């Protein structure tokens, strides 16, 4: 039985264009809990899928704001892990490579990846709940004197919210369109650290495969992607991605 890393290297060596799709698992070794991990203590009793909605924010604005403030705090101290660095290094072999991420952190960019599409927004940014000056009306929190949480939009007085895509909300159109396009064009899709459950991101691997791409999955567990992965590298992405890039290097690619 050929070593799956070697199988993946053989596929990558023949690849013209690879597209990478990442989920919360790629940030786990940076200390950022995955979306379905129960955040510690205070937050274990809440279902993230319930909290990440406009309805939850309108019903309990302070609770939702505090949940994001807590997650922002976790992300503020997080550093890119070897998996992020390995993906950045992969660009040496595939200069056209694009990372499509479901993650709301900036760890791919911090590791040096140069072309990252954020499908679900960015937790570090904030915007007016009513987008009173256009979509999105981003707000620089550091320029505000915050006297209440959630803070109020300085233009219209509506609540300020995190600039992320909540369940039930549309994904940013340009990002999603580009993600569809490059998924169609890829001849290999490397899928790292996602349960493959959240739509429409979870459609991208199908689009890639329907257009002839081979799927390589990196995940310590099984996911909705596993059944149609050509190669499965079973383990944490920090280790498996580093091994994959090292094997590609040693193969003289
Ligand atoms: C929309 C931002 C139009 C907020 C997020 C079609 C069918 C069914 C349902 C729907 C559908 N279309 C739309 C829906 C509804 C919904 C949906 O998909 N529901 C699912 C859950 C059934 N989708 C939407 O609402 C989307 N909007 O489609 O608009 C519409 C609207 C209404 C109705 C119809 C159409 C908006 C989705 C975006 C939601 N926002 N994030 C925030 O972060 O607070 S998504 C959120 O969940 C995260 O960002 C993350 O991306 C996602 C969770 O997915 P993963 O990243 O995969 O994370 P997860 O924890 O699940 O898995 C982690 C994986 O890592 C695991 O596999 C684990 O094994 C692995 N792992 C663990 N350790 C490691 C590791 N891997 C590698 N290394 C390790 N060390």
Short mmCIF file of C-alpha atoms and ligand atoms in Angstrom, two decimals:
data_model
loop_
_atom_site.label_atom_id
_atom_site.label_comp_id
_atom_site.label_asym_id
_atom_site.label_seq_id
_atom_site.Cartn_x
_atom_site.Cartn_y
_atom_site.Cartn_z
CA UNK A 1 0.00 0.00 0.00
CA UNK A 2 1.67 3.25 -1.11
CA UNK A 3 2.22 5.83 1.58
CA UNK A 4 -0.62 8.41 1.29
CA UNK A 5 1.91 11.25 1.47
CA UNK A 6 3.69 9.78 -1.58
CA UNK A 7 0.35 9.32 -3.32
CA UNK A 8 -0.43 12.99 -2.67
CA UNK A 9 3.00 14.05 -3.98
CA UNK A 10 2.43 12.08 -7.19
CA UNK A 11 -0.89 13.84 -7.70
CA UNK A 12 0.55 17.27 -6.90
CA UNK A 13 3.51 16.77 -9.27
CA UNK A 14 1.09 16.30 -12.17
CA UNK A 15 -1.08 19.25 -11.10
CA UNK A 16 -1.30 22.40 -13.19
CA UNK A 17 -3.43 24.41 -10.74
CA UNK A 18 -4.27 23.54 -7.15
CA UNK A 19 -6.95 25.16 -5.03
CA UNK A 20 -6.92 24.86 -1.25
CA UNK A 21 -10.09 24.89 0.89
CA UNK A 22 -9.55 25.33 4.63
CA UNK A 23 -11.83 25.16 7.67
CA UNK A 24 -11.49 25.76 11.37
CA UNK A 25 -9.29 22.66 11.83
CA UNK A 26 -6.29 24.37 10.20
CA UNK A 27 -6.29 26.99 13.00
CA UNK A 28 -6.80 24.53 15.85
CA UNK A 29 -3.05 24.02 16.45
CA UNK A 30 -2.79 27.81 16.79
CA UNK A 31 -5.05 27.58 19.82
CA UNK A 32 -8.19 28.72 18.01
CA UNK A 33 -11.02 26.28 18.88
CA UNK A 34 -12.82 24.84 15.85
CA UNK A 35 -16.32 26.13 15.31
CA UNK A 36 -17.91 23.01 16.73
CA UNK A 37 -15.44 22.68 19.62
CA UNK A 38 -17.22 23.70 22.75
CA UNK A 39 -15.51 26.92 23.73
CA UNK A 40 -14.42 26.66 27.33
CA UNK A 41 -16.42 27.24 30.48
CA UNK A 42 -18.79 30.12 29.98
CA UNK A 43 -19.66 29.26 26.38
CA UNK A 44 -20.07 25.46 26.52
CA UNK A 45 -23.82 25.72 27.05
CA UNK A 46 -24.35 27.72 23.84
CA UNK A 47 -24.67 26.25 20.32
CA UNK A 48 -22.37 28.32 18.04
CA UNK A 49 -24.81 27.83 15.21
CA UNK A 50 -27.48 29.49 17.32
CA UNK A 51 -25.25 32.38 18.39
CA UNK A 52 -23.89 33.10 14.88
CA UNK A 53 -27.22 34.48 13.60
CA UNK A 54 -28.84 37.91 13.18
CA UNK A 55 -31.77 36.65 15.26
CA UNK A 56 -29.49 35.86 18.23
CA UNK A 57 -27.84 39.29 17.92
CA UNK A 58 -31.19 41.08 17.83
CA UNK A 59 -32.51 39.00 20.73
CA UNK A 60 -29.41 39.15 22.95
CA UNK A 61 -26.99 41.70 21.44
CA UNK A 62 -24.66 41.87 24.45
CA UNK A 63 -24.34 38.05 24.73
CA UNK A 64 -23.46 37.70 21.04
CA UNK A 65 -21.11 40.70 21.16
CA UNK A 66 -19.33 39.22 24.22
CA UNK A 67 -19.00 35.82 22.46
CA UNK A 68 -17.22 37.50 19.56
CA UNK A 69 -15.09 39.62 21.89
CA UNK A 70 -14.00 36.40 23.60
CA UNK A 71 -13.18 34.72 20.27
CA UNK A 72 -11.36 37.86 19.06
CA UNK A 73 -9.28 37.75 22.22
CA UNK A 74 -8.34 34.10 21.49
CA UNK A 75 -7.42 35.01 17.91
CA UNK A 76 -5.44 38.10 18.93
CA UNK A 77 -2.87 35.90 20.68
CA UNK A 78 -2.92 33.12 18.07
CA UNK A 79 0.08 32.62 15.79
CA UNK A 80 0.16 30.79 12.46
CA UNK A 81 1.04 27.12 13.06
CA UNK A 82 3.26 24.85 10.87
CA UNK A 83 0.19 24.03 8.76
CA UNK A 84 -0.32 27.68 7.80
CA UNK A 85 3.40 28.01 7.05
CA UNK A 86 3.40 24.84 4.93
CA UNK A 87 0.52 26.21 2.83
CA UNK A 88 2.46 29.45 2.35
CA UNK A 89 5.52 27.40 1.30
CA UNK A 90 3.38 25.46 -1.20
CA UNK A 91 3.14 28.66 -3.24
CA UNK A 92 6.78 28.09 -4.26
CA UNK A 93 5.59 25.12 -6.27
CA UNK A 94 2.21 26.53 -7.32
CA UNK A 95 2.50 30.32 -7.72
CA UNK A 96 -1.13 30.52 -8.96
CA UNK A 97 -2.42 28.73 -5.85
CA UNK A 98 -5.46 30.24 -4.10
CA UNK A 99 -6.66 29.46 -0.59
CA UNK A 100 -10.42 29.57 -0.06
CA UNK A 101 -11.02 29.76 3.66
CA UNK A 102 -14.14 29.43 5.79
CA UNK A 103 -12.16 30.81 8.71
CA UNK A 104 -12.65 34.28 10.11
CA UNK A 105 -9.07 34.65 11.39
CA UNK A 106 -6.11 36.11 9.44
CA UNK A 107 -3.60 33.34 10.10
CA UNK A 108 -3.13 32.39 6.42
CA UNK A 109 -2.16 35.98 5.60
CA UNK A 110 0.09 36.21 8.66
CA UNK A 111 1.90 33.04 7.50
CA UNK A 112 2.56 34.70 4.13
CA UNK A 113 -0.10 33.19 1.86
CA UNK A 114 -0.65 35.78 -0.84
CA UNK A 115 -4.08 34.97 -2.29
CA UNK A 116 -6.77 34.14 0.29
CA UNK A 117 -10.52 34.27 -0.28
CA UNK A 118 -12.59 34.70 2.91
CA UNK A 119 -16.04 33.17 2.41
CA UNK A 120 -17.32 33.93 5.91
CA UNK A 121 -15.81 37.35 6.60
CA UNK A 122 -13.29 38.46 9.16
CA UNK A 123 -13.89 38.53 12.92
CA UNK A 124 -11.33 41.31 13.40
CA UNK A 125 -13.47 43.77 11.39
CA UNK A 126 -16.69 45.38 12.60
CA UNK A 127 -19.55 47.02 10.72
CA UNK A 128 -22.81 48.91 11.24
CA UNK A 129 -25.71 46.45 11.69
CA UNK A 130 -27.70 48.52 9.17
CA UNK A 131 -24.79 49.14 6.76
CA UNK A 132 -26.02 52.75 6.85
CA UNK A 133 -23.28 53.98 4.47
CA UNK A 134 -23.18 51.03 2.06
CA UNK A 135 -22.48 47.32 2.34
CA UNK A 136 -20.37 46.90 4.37
CA UNK A 137 -20.21 50.07 6.48
CA UNK A 138 -17.05 49.04 8.32
CA UNK A 139 -16.27 50.80 11.61
CA UNK A 140 -12.84 51.22 13.19
CA UNK A 141 -13.52 50.35 16.84
CA UNK A 142 -10.18 51.82 17.93
CA UNK A 143 -11.43 55.26 16.87
CA UNK A 144 -14.52 54.98 19.10
CA UNK A 145 -14.99 55.70 22.77
CA UNK A 146 -16.85 52.50 23.70
CA UNK A 147 -19.34 53.26 26.47
CA UNK A 148 -21.66 50.29 25.97
CA UNK A 149 -21.53 46.85 24.32
CA UNK A 150 -22.42 46.33 21.58
CA UNK A 151 -21.11 49.81 20.67
CA UNK A 152 -23.23 52.07 18.47
CA UNK A 153 -22.55 53.13 14.89
CA UNK A 154 -21.18 56.72 14.99
CA UNK A 155 -23.15 57.55 11.81
CA UNK A 156 -26.64 56.23 12.60
CA UNK A 157 -26.70 54.88 16.15
CA UNK A 158 -27.51 51.29 15.18
CA UNK A 159 -25.57 48.51 16.90
CA UNK A 160 -22.14 47.61 15.56
CA UNK A 161 -21.63 43.89 14.73
CA UNK A 162 -18.70 41.68 13.67
CA UNK A 163 -18.10 41.68 9.90
CA UNK A 164 -18.71 37.93 9.58
CA UNK A 165 -21.35 35.97 7.63
CA UNK A 166 -24.00 34.65 10.01
CA UNK A 167 -26.12 31.56 9.37
CA UNK A 168 -29.02 32.60 7.17
CA UNK A 169 -26.96 35.40 5.58
CA UNK A 170 -25.62 35.48 2.03
CA UNK A 171 -21.89 35.09 1.51
CA UNK A 172 -20.00 38.03 -0.04
CA UNK A 173 -20.93 37.74 -3.72
CA UNK A 174 -17.53 38.49 -5.26
CA UNK A 175 -15.74 36.08 -2.93
CA UNK A 176 -18.23 33.27 -3.59
CA UNK A 177 -18.21 33.78 -7.36
CA UNK A 178 -14.41 33.68 -7.47
CA UNK A 179 -14.42 30.59 -5.23
CA UNK A 180 -16.79 28.83 -7.65
CA UNK A 181 -14.60 29.78 -10.61
CA UNK A 182 -11.30 28.61 -9.18
CA UNK A 183 -12.91 25.42 -7.87
CA UNK A 184 -14.05 24.67 -11.44
CA UNK A 185 -10.57 25.35 -12.83
CA UNK A 186 -8.56 23.36 -10.29
CA UNK A 187 -7.16 19.97 -11.21
CA UNK A 188 -6.37 19.30 -7.56
CA UNK A 189 -8.28 20.52 -4.50
CA UNK A 190 -6.45 20.20 -1.17
CA UNK A 191 -9.10 20.27 1.61
CA UNK A 192 -7.79 20.91 5.11
CA UNK A 193 -9.56 20.88 8.47
CA UNK A 194 -13.21 21.15 7.57
CA UNK A 195 -16.21 19.04 8.53
CA UNK A 196 -17.63 19.83 5.09
CA UNK A 197 -21.02 20.56 6.63
CA UNK A 198 -21.57 24.27 6.03
CA UNK A 199 -23.18 25.38 2.78
CA UNK A 200 -22.48 26.76 0.28
CA UNK A 201 -18.72 26.31 1.06
CA UNK A 202 -19.28 22.55 1.22
CA UNK A 203 -20.39 22.57 -2.44
CA UNK A 204 -16.95 23.68 -3.66
CA UNK A 205 -15.29 20.23 -3.41
CA UNK A 206 -18.17 18.78 -5.46
CA UNK A 207 -17.75 21.49 -8.08
CA UNK A 208 -14.02 20.75 -8.27
CA UNK A 209 -14.57 17.00 -8.52
CA UNK A 210 -17.32 17.37 -11.13
CA UNK A 211 -14.81 19.30 -13.21
CA UNK A 212 -12.24 16.52 -12.99
CA UNK A 213 -10.22 17.63 -9.96
CA UNK A 214 -8.66 15.09 -7.64
CA UNK A 215 -9.41 15.66 -3.95
CA UNK A 216 -6.74 15.35 -1.25
CA UNK A 217 -8.12 15.69 2.30
CA UNK A 218 -6.18 16.44 5.50
CA UNK A 219 -8.17 15.84 8.69
CA UNK A 220 -7.60 13.70 11.81
CA UNK A 221 -11.22 12.56 11.62
CA UNK A 222 -13.68 11.61 8.92
CA UNK A 223 -15.75 14.37 7.40
CA UNK A 224 -18.40 14.81 4.72
CA UNK A 225 -15.48 15.15 2.27
CA UNK A 226 -13.76 11.86 3.14
CA UNK A 227 -15.98 9.57 1.01
CA UNK A 228 -14.87 11.27 -2.19
CA UNK A 229 -11.27 12.08 -1.36
CA UNK A 230 -8.75 10.37 -3.67
CA UNK A 231 -6.13 10.56 -0.90
CA UNK A 232 -6.72 11.06 2.83
CA UNK A 233 -3.86 12.28 5.03
CA UNK A 234 -5.22 11.35 8.44
CA UNK A 235 -3.77 13.58 11.15
CA UNK A 236 -3.43 17.14 12.38
CA UNK A 237 -2.81 19.59 9.55
CA UNK A 238 0.24 21.12 11.25
CA UNK A 239 2.02 17.78 10.95
CA UNK A 240 0.52 16.44 7.70
CA UNK A 241 0.95 19.62 5.66
CA UNK A 242 4.57 19.98 6.82
CA UNK A 243 5.26 16.36 5.81
CA UNK A 244 3.57 16.87 2.45
CA UNK A 245 5.62 19.97 1.55
CA UNK A 246 8.83 18.28 2.77
CA UNK A 247 8.07 15.22 0.61
CA UNK A 248 7.39 17.48 -2.37
CA UNK A 249 10.72 19.22 -1.76
CA UNK A 250 12.63 15.95 -1.38
CA UNK A 251 11.05 14.64 -4.53
CA UNK A 252 12.98 17.35 -6.30
CA UNK A 253 9.80 19.00 -7.52
C1 LIG B 1 -26.33 30.94 3.00
C2 LIG B 1 -18.86 32.95 10.43
C3 LIG B 1 -28.19 31.63 1.64
C4 LIG B 1 -19.53 33.20 11.75
C5 LIG B 1 -19.77 30.83 9.59
C6 LIG B 1 -28.21 24.08 2.00
C7 LIG B 1 -28.47 22.92 2.71
C8 LIG B 1 -28.54 22.94 4.10
C9 LIG B 1 -28.38 24.14 4.81
C10 LIG B 1 -28.13 25.26 4.10
C11 LIG B 1 -28.03 25.25 2.72
N1 LIG B 1 -27.77 26.53 2.31
C12 LIG B 1 -27.70 27.34 3.38
C13 LIG B 1 -27.92 26.59 4.49
C14 LIG B 1 -27.95 27.07 5.86
C15 LIG B 1 -26.54 27.18 6.44
C16 LIG B 1 -25.88 25.85 6.59
O1 LIG B 1 -25.03 25.47 5.80
N2 LIG B 1 -26.22 25.14 7.62
C17 LIG B 1 -25.56 23.87 7.85
C18 LIG B 1 -24.92 23.86 9.19
C19 LIG B 1 -26.52 22.77 7.61
N3 LIG B 1 -25.71 28.04 5.62
C20 LIG B 1 -25.87 29.38 5.70
O2 LIG B 1 -26.72 29.91 6.38
C21 LIG B 1 -24.92 30.23 4.85
N4 LIG B 1 -25.68 31.24 4.13
O3 LIG B 1 -26.23 29.90 2.44
O4 LIG B 1 -27.19 31.98 2.57
C22 LIG B 1 -29.25 30.87 2.39
C23 LIG B 1 -29.67 31.32 3.63
C24 LIG B 1 -30.66 30.60 4.31
C25 LIG B 1 -31.20 29.43 3.78
C26 LIG B 1 -30.75 28.97 2.54
C27 LIG B 1 -29.78 29.71 1.83
C28 LIG B 1 -23.94 30.97 5.73
C29 LIG B 1 -22.93 30.00 6.28
C30 LIG B 1 -21.80 30.79 7.00
C31 LIG B 1 -21.99 30.75 8.50
N5 LIG B 1 -20.87 31.42 9.18
N6 LIG B 1 -18.77 31.52 10.17
C32 LIG B 1 -18.66 32.78 12.92
O5 LIG B 1 -17.59 32.19 12.70
O6 LIG B 1 -19.08 33.08 14.06
S1 LIG B 1 -19.55 29.18 9.34
C33 LIG B 1 -18.76 28.56 10.69
O7 LIG B 1 -18.98 27.19 10.64
C34 LIG B 1 -17.26 28.70 10.68
O8 LIG B 1 -16.78 29.84 10.07
C35 LIG B 1 -16.77 27.51 9.95
O9 LIG B 1 -16.41 27.83 8.66
C36 LIG B 1 -17.97 26.64 9.89
C37 LIG B 1 -17.70 25.31 10.53
O10 LIG B 1 -17.13 24.57 9.59
P1 LIG B 1 -15.61 24.07 9.74
O11 LIG B 1 -14.70 25.17 9.39
O12 LIG B 1 -15.54 22.82 9.00
O13 LIG B 1 -15.40 23.81 11.27
P2 LIG B 1 -15.93 22.57 12.08
O14 LIG B 1 -15.75 22.93 13.50
O15 LIG B 1 -17.27 22.17 11.57
O16 LIG B 1 -14.95 21.37 11.69
C38 LIG B 1 -13.60 21.44 12.03
C39 LIG B 1 -12.93 20.29 11.33
O17 LIG B 1 -11.53 20.34 11.67
C40 LIG B 1 -13.42 18.92 11.77
O18 LIG B 1 -13.63 18.11 10.62
C41 LIG B 1 -12.26 18.35 12.59
O19 LIG B 1 -12.14 16.96 12.44
C42 LIG B 1 -11.09 19.03 11.96
N7 LIG B 1 -9.91 19.17 12.82
C43 LIG B 1 -9.84 19.20 14.17
N8 LIG B 1 -8.54 19.36 14.55
C44 LIG B 1 -7.81 19.44 13.42
C45 LIG B 1 -8.67 19.33 12.31
N9 LIG B 1 -8.24 19.37 11.04
C46 LIG B 1 -6.91 19.50 10.85
N10 LIG B 1 -6.01 19.64 11.86
C47 LIG B 1 -6.43 19.60 13.14
N11 LIG B 1 -5.53 19.72 14.14
#
